[in-house]
CSV table of C-alpha atoms in Angstrom, one decimal:
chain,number,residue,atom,x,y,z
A,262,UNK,CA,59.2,83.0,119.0
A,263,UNK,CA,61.5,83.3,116.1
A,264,UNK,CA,65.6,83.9,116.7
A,265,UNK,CA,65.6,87.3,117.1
A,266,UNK,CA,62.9,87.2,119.6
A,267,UNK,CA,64.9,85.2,121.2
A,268,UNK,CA,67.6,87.5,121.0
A,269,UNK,CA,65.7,90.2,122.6
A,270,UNK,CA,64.0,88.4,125.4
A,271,UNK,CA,67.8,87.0,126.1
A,272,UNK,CA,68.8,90.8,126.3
A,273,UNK,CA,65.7,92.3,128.1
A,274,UNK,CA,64.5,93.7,124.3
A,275,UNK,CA,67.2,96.3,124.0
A,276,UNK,CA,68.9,94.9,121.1
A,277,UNK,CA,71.2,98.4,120.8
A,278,UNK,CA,72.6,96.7,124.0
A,279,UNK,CA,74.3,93.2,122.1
A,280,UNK,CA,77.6,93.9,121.7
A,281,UNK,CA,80.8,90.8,120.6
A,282,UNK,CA,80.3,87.2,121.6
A,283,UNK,CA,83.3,88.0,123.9
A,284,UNK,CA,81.1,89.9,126.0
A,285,UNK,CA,77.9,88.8,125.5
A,286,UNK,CA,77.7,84.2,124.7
A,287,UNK,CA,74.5,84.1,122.3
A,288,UNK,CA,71.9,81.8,123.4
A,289,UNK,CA,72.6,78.1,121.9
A,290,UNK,CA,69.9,77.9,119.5
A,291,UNK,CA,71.2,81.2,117.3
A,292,UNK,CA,72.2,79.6,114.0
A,293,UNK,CA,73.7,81.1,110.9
A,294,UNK,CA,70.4,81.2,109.0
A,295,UNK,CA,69.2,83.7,111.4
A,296,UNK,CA,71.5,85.9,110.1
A,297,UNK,CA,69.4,86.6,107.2
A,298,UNK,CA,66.7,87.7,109.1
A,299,UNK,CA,65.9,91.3,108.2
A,300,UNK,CA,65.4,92.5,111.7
A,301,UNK,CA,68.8,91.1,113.3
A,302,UNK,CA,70.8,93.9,114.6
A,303,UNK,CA,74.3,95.1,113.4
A,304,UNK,CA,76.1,93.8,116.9
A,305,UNK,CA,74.4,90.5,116.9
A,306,UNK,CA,75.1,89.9,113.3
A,307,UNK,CA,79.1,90.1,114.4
A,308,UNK,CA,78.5,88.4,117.3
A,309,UNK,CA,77.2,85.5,115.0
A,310,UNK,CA,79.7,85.8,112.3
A,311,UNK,CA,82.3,85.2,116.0
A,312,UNK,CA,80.4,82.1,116.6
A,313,UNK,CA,80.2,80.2,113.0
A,314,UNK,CA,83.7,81.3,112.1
A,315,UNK,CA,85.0,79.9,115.4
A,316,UNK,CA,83.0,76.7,114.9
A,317,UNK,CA,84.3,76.3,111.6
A,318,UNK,CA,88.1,76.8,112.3
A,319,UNK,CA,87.9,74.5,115.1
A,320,UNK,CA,86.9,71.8,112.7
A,321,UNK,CA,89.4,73.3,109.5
A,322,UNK,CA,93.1,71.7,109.0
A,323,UNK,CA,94.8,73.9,106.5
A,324,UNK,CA,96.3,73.2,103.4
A,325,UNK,CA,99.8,71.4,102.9
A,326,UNK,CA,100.4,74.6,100.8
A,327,UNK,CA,104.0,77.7,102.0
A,328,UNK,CA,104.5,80.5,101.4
A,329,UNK,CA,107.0,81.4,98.9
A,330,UNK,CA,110.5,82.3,100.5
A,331,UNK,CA,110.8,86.1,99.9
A,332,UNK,CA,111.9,89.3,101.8
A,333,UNK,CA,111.8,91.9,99.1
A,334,UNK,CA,109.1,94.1,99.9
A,335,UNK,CA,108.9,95.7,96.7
A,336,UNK,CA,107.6,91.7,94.6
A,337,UNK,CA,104.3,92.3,97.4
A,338,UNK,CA,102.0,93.8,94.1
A,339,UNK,CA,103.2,90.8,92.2
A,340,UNK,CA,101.9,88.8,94.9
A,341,UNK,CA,98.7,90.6,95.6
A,342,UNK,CA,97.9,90.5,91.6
A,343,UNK,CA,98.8,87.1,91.4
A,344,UNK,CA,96.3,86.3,94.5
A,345,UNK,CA,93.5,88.2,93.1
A,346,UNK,CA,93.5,86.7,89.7
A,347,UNK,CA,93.9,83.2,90.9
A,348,UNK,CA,90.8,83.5,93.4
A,349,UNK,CA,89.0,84.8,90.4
A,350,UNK,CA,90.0,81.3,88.4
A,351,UNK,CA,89.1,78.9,91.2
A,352,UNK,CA,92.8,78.3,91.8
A,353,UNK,CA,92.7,77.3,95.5
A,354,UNK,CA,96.2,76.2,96.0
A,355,UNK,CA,98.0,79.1,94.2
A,356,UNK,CA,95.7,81.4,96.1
A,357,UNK,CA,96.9,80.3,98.9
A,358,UNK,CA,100.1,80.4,98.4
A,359,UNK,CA,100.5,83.9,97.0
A,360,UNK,CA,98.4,84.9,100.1
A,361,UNK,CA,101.0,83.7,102.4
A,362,UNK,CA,103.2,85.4,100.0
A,363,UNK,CA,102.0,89.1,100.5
A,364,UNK,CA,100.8,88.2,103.9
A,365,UNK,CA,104.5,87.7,105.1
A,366,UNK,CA,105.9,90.6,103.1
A,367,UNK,CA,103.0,93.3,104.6
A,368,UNK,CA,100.3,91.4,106.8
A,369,UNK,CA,98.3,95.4,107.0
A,370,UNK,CA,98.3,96.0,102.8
A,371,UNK,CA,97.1,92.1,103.3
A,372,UNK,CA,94.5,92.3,104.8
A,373,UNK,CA,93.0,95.7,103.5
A,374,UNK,CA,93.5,93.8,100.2
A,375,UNK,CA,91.4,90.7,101.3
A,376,UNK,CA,88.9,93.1,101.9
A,377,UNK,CA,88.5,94.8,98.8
A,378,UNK,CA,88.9,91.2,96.7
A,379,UNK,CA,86.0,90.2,98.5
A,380,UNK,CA,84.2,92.7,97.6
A,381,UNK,CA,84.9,93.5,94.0
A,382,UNK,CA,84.9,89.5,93.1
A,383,UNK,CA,82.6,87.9,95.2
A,384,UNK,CA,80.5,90.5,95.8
A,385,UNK,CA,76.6,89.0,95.9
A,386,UNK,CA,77.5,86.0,94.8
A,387,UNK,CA,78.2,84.7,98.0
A,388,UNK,CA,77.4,87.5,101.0
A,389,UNK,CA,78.4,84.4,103.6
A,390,UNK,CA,81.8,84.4,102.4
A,391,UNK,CA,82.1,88.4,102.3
A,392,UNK,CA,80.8,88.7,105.5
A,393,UNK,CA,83.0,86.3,107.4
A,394,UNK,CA,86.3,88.4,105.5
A,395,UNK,CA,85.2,91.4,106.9
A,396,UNK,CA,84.7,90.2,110.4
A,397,UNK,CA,88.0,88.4,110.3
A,398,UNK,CA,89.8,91.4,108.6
A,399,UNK,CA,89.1,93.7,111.2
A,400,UNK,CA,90.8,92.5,114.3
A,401,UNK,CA,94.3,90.6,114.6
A,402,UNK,CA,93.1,89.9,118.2
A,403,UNK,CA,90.0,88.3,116.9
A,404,UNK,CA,92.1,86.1,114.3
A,405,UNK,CA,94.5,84.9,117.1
A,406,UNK,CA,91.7,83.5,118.5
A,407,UNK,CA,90.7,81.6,115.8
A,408,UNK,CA,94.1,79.9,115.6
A,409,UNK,CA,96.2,83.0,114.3
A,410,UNK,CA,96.3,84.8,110.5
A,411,UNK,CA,97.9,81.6,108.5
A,412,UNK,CA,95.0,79.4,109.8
A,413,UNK,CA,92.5,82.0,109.1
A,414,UNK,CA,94.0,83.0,105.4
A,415,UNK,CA,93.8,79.4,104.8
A,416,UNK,CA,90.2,79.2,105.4
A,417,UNK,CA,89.1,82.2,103.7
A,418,UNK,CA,91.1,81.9,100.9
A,419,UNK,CA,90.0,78.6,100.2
A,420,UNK,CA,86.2,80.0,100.6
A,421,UNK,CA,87.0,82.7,98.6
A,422,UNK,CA,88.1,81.0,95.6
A,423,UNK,CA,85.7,77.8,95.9
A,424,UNK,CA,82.9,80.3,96.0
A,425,UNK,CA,80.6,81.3,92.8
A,426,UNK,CA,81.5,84.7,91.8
A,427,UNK,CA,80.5,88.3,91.1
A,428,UNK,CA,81.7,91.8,89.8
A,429,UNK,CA,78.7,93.9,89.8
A,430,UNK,CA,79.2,95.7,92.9
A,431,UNK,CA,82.6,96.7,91.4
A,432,UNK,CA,81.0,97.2,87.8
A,433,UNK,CA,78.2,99.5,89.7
A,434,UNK,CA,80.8,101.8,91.3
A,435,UNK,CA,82.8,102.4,88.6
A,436,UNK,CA,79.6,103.4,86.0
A,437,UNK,CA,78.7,106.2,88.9
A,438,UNK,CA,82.4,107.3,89.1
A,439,UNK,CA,82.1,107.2,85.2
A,440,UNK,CA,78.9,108.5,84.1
A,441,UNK,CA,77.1,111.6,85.4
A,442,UNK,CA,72.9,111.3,86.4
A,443,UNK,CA,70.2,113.2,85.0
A,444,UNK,CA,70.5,117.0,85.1
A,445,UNK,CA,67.5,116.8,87.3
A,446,UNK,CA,68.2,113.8,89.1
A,447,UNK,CA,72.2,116.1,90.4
A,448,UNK,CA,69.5,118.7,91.0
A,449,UNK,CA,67.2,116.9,93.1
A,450,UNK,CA,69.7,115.4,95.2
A,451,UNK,CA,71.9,118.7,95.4
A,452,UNK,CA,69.1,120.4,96.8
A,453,UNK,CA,68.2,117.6,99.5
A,454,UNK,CA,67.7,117.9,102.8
A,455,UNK,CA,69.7,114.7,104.7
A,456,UNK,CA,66.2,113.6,105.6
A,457,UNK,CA,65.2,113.8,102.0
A,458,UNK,CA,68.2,112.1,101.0
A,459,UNK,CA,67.5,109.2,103.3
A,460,UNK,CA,63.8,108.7,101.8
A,461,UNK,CA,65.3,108.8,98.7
A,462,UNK,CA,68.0,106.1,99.9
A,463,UNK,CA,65.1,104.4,101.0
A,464,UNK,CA,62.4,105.2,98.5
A,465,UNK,CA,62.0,101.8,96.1
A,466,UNK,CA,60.1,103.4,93.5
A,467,UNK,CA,63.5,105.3,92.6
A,468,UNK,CA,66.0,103.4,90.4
A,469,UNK,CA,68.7,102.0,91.9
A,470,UNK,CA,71.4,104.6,91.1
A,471,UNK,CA,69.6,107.1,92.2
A,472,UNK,CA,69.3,105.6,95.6
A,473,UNK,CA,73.1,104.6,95.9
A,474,UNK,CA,73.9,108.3,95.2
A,475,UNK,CA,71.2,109.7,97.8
A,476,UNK,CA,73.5,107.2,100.0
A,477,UNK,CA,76.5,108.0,99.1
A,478,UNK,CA,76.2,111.9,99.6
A,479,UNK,CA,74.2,110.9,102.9
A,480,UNK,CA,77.7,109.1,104.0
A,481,UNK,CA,79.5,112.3,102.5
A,482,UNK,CA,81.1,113.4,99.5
A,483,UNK,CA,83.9,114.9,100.9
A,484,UNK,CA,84.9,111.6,102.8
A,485,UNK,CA,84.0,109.1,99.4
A,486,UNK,CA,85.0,111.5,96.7
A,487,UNK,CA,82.9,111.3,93.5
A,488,UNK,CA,83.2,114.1,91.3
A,489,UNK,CA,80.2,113.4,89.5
A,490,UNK,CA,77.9,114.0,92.9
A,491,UNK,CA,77.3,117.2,94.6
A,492,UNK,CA,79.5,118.2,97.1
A,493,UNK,CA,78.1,117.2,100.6
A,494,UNK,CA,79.2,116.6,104.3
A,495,UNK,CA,77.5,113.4,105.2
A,496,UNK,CA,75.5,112.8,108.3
A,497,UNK,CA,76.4,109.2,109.6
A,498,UNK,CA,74.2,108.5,112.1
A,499,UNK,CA,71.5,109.0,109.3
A,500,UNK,CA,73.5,107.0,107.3
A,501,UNK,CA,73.4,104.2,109.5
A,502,UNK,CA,69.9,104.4,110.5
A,503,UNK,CA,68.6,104.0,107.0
A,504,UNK,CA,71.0,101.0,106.1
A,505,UNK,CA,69.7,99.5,109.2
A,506,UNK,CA,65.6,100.4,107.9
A,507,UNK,CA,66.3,98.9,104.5
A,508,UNK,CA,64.6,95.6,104.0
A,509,UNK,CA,67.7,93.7,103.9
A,510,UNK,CA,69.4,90.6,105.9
A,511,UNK,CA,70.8,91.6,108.8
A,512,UNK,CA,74.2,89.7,106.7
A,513,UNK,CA,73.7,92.7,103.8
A,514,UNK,CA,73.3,95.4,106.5
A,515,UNK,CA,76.2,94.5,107.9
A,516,UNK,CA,78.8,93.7,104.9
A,517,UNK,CA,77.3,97.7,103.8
A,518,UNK,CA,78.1,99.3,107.2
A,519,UNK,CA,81.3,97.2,108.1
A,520,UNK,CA,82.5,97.9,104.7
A,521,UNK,CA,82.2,101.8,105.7
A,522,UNK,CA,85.4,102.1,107.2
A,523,UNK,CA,87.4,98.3,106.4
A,524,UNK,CA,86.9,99.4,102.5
A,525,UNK,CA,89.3,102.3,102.7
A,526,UNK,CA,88.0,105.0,101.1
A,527,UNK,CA,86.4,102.5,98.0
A,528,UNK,CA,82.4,102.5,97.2
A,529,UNK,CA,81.5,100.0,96.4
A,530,UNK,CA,80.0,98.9,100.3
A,531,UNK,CA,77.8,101.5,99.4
A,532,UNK,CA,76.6,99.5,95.9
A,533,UNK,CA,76.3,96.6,97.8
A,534,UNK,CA,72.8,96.3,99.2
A,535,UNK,CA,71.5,98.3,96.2
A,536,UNK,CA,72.6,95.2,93.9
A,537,UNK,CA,71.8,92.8,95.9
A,538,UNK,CA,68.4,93.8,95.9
A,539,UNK,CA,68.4,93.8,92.0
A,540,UNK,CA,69.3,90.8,92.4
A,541,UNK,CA,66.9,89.5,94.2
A,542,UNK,CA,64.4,91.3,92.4
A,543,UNK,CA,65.5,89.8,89.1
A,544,UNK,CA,63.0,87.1,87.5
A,545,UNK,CA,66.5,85.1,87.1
A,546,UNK,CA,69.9,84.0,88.6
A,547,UNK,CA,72.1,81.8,86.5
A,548,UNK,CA,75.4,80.2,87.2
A,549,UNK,CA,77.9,80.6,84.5
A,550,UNK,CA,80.9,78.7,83.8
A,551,UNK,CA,84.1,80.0,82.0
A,552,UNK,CA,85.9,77.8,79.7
A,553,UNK,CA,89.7,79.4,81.0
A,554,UNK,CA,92.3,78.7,79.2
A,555,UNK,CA,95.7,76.6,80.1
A,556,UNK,CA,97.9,77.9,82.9
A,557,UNK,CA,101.4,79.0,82.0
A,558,UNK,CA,103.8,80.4,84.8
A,559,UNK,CA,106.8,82.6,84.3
A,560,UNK,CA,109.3,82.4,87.2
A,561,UNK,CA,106.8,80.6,89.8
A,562,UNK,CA,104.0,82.8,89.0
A,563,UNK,CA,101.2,82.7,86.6
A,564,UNK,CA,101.6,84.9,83.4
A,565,UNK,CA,98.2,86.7,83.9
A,566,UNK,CA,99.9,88.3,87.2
A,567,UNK,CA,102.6,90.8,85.4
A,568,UNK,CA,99.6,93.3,84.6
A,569,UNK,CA,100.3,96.8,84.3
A,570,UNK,CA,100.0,97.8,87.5
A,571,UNK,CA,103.5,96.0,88.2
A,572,UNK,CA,106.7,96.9,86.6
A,573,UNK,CA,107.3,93.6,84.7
A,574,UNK,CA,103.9,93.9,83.6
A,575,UNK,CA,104.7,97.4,81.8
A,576,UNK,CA,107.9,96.4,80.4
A,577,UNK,CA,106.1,93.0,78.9
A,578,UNK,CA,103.4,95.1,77.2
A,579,UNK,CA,106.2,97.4,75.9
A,580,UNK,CA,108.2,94.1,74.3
A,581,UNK,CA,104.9,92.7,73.1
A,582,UNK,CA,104.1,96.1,71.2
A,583,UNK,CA,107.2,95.9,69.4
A,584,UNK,CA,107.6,92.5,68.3
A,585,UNK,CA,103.6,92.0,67.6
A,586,UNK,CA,103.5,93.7,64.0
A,587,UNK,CA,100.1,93.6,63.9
A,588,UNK,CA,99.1,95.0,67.7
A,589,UNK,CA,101.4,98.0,66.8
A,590,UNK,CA,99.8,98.7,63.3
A,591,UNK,CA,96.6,98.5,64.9
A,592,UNK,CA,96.9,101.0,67.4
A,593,UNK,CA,99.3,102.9,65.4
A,594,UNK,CA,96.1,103.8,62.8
A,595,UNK,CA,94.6,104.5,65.9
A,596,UNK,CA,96.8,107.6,67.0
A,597,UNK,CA,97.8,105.5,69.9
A,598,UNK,CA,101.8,105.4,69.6
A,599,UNK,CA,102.9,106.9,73.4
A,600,UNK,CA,104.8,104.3,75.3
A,601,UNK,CA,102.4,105.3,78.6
A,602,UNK,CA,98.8,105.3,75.8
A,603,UNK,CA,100.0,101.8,74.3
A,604,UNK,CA,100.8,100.0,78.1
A,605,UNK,CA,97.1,101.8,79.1
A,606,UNK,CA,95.6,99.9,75.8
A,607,UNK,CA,97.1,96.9,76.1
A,608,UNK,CA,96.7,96.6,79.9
A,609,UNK,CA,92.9,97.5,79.3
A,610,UNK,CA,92.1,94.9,76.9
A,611,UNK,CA,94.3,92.4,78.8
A,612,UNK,CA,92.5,92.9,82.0
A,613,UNK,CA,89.0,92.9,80.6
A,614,UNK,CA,89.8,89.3,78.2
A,615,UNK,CA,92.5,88.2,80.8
A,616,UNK,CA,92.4,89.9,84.3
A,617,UNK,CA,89.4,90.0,85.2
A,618,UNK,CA,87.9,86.1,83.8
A,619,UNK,CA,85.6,84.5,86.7
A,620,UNK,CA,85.5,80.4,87.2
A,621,UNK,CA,81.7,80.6,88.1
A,622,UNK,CA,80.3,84.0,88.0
A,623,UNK,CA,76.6,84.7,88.4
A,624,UNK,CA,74.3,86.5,86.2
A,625,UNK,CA,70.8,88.4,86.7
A,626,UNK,CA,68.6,90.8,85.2
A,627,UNK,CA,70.9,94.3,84.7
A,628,UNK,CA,74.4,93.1,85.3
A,629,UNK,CA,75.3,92.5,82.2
A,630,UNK,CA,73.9,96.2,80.9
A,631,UNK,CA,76.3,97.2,83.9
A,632,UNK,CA,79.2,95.7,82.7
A,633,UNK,CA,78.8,96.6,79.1
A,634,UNK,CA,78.8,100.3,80.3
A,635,UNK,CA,82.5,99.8,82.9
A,636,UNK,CA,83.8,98.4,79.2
A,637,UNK,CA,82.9,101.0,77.4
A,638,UNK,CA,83.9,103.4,79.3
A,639,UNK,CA,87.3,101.7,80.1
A,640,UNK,CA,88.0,101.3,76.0
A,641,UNK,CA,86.7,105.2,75.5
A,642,UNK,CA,89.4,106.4,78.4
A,643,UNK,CA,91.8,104.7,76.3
A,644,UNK,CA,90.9,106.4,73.0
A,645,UNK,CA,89.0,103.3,71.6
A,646,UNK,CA,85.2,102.5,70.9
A,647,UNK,CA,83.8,99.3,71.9
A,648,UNK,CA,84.3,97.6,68.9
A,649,UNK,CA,88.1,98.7,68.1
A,650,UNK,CA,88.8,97.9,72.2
A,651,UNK,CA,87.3,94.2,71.4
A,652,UNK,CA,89.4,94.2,68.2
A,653,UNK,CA,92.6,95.1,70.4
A,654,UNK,CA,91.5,92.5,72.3
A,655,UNK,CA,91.3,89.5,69.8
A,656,UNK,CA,94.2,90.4,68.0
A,657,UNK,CA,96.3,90.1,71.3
A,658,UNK,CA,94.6,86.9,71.9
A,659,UNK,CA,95.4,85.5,68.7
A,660,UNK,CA,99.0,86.6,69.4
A,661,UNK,CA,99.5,84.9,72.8
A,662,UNK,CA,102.3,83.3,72.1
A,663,UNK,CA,104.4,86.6,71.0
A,664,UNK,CA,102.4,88.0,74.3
A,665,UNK,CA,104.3,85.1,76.4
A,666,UNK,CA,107.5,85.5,74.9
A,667,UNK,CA,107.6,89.3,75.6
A,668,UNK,CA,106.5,88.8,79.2
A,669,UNK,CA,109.3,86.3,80.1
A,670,UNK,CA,111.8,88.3,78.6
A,671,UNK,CA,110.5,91.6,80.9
A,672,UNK,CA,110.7,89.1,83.9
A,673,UNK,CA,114.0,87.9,83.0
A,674,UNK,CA,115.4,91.7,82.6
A,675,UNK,CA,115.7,91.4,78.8
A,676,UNK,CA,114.3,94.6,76.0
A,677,UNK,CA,113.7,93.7,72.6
């Protein structure tokens, strides 16, 4: 018999009846690799995930990396941007420490956070490592027993940012937020019954948005807004139930339906399994490395962390706009001259050449046509076509050194 008969002859065959390894010990010979068995059950993946992640702690000594000394709540996003893009580089050190960072200043934001990093960089790339953040994410109780949060965020960071990488569950989330389906694909789904919906979810011959939208407006609209979708109230035991029919590892299911309520609100657990099976349906998955460029910090922290989503960030882009002649001709023939349009500009083409750059990242058939269409459409909110946003883009790059200049002096308080 294979694992998860053993699993059910352990349990007298009711597998809705395995609940956490603190209740119920699995049988010795359960290994992680039965965790991508397609018939494993939601509860006894968990239990699993309890197991290995115990195992492995046991046997982990953390890093002779602090945090940074800080009490000023209102630095956390500099942390949490700083952590984010350093995981995406590889940076295990740094990522640790800017963890420990934000994890002192607001342990809850932390660990929501963790959550969605997982998701939106890892994402299929390595569905261990998402897996084992969600089941650690969701309990402190469960994280004390594992040796308490700084042993755990020592561990997972360091898996986080060792691991290969990948942004097309993010990328795939934002094109349906961004584009609108087929007049007579909204009609079809408007129309639905929730059992239609849930053959549609499940129907293979359908492409793969399609599907994700059945599923998403089978979870509900009104609960995971999208503007572009029918308005729906979701039915979730349905919801479940096909996740759980899918022809996915029981480790996919249950990185979809965990994700339902640690992701806060976010879609992209409902993207997951669709592009994961794209994935696994393409006729090739390559590694690709990225050739990143030197390091430079400004006050402790790397310059790629004052974004625009942090104050410092802003006022940098604002400095660089003025003193870079030839970024504020460029957008100036543009049209874009608003202090709020230029920082939106500049912070777009910054995170798409900057931000966002992956160590390792993987690549199979579709995700680059996915990403394509998230820059795109990020460029066209900001009033640029592809071509003048990747023009933006290598003008700022060839003017890095005015870029650095104008970021230090918005860290160190100074306009010029």
């Amino acid at each position: 018999a294979d694992s998860q008969d053993k699993l059910c002859q352990t349990y007298g065959g009711d597998m809705q009846q395995l609940s956490l390894l603190s209740e119920f010990p699995l049988p010795p010979d359960c290994i992680l690799s039965d965790l991508m068995n397609v018939n494993i059950h939601y509860d006894a993946v968990e239990a699993l995930l309890e197991e290995y992640l115990q195992e492995e702690l046991e046997q982990f000594e953390t890093l002779d990396v602090k945090a940074v000394p800080e009490t000023n709540l209102s630095v956390k996003w500099k942390y949490s941007s700083a952590l984010q893009k350093s995981i995406r580089r590889g940076y295990v050190e740094d990522s640790v420490k800017y963890a420990l960072t934000y994890h002192s200043l607001d342990s809850v934001s932390f660990w929501n956070r963790l959550v969605i990093i997982a998701f939106e960089d890892c994402g299929v790339a390595d569905v261990k490592v998402v897996a084992m953040t969600l089941a650690a994410a969701r309990s402190k109780l469960f994280r004390q027993k594992l040796g308490g949060d700084k042993k755990v965020i020592h561990y997972l960071i360091k898996k986080l940012a060792e691991s290969v990488k990948d942004r097309t569950v993010a990328d795939m989330c934002q094109v349906l937020e961004n584009r609108s389906l087929s007049t007579e694909a909204l009609t079809l789904l408007k129309t639905a019954t929730h059992d239609e919906l849930s053959s549609i979810t499940l129907t293979e011959r359908h492409h793969f948005d399609l599907r994700i939208a059945a599923a998403w407006m089978l979870w509900g609209t009104d609960k995971m807004k999208n503007g572009r979708f029918p308005l729906r109230s979701g039915y979730r035991e349905l919801f479940d139930h096909s996740i759980e029919q899918m022809k996915m590892p029981g480790l996919v299911k249950y990185i979809t339906l965990r994700g339902m309520t640690a992701c806060k609100g976010c879609a992209m657990n409902l993207t997951y399994p669709f592009v994961w099976l794209m994935m696994k349906q393409s006729p090739y998955v390559k590694v690709i490395e990225t050739d990143l460029p030197q390091r430079y910090y400004i006050k402790d922290l790397p310059e790629f962390a004052y974004d625009k989503h942090t104050r410092e960030g802003k006022a940098g882009y604002q400095n660089f706009y003025r003193s870079c002649p030839a970024v504020n001709e460029y957008l100036t023939t543009k049209g874009i001259v608003g202090r709020d349009e230029v920082t939106s500009a500049i912070g777009i083409a910054m995170f798409i050449s900057e931000s966002a750059l992956l160590d390792r990242r993987i690549n199979f058939q579709g995700a680059e046509e996915i990403y394509q269409m998230t820059v795109e459409d990020d460029y066209g909110k900001n009033g640029l076509s592809l071509s003048e946003g990747k023009e933006l883009a290598r003008l700022i790059g060839a003017n890095s050194d005015i870029l650095r200049l104008a970021r230090t002096r918005a860290v160190e308080g100074e306009r010029v």
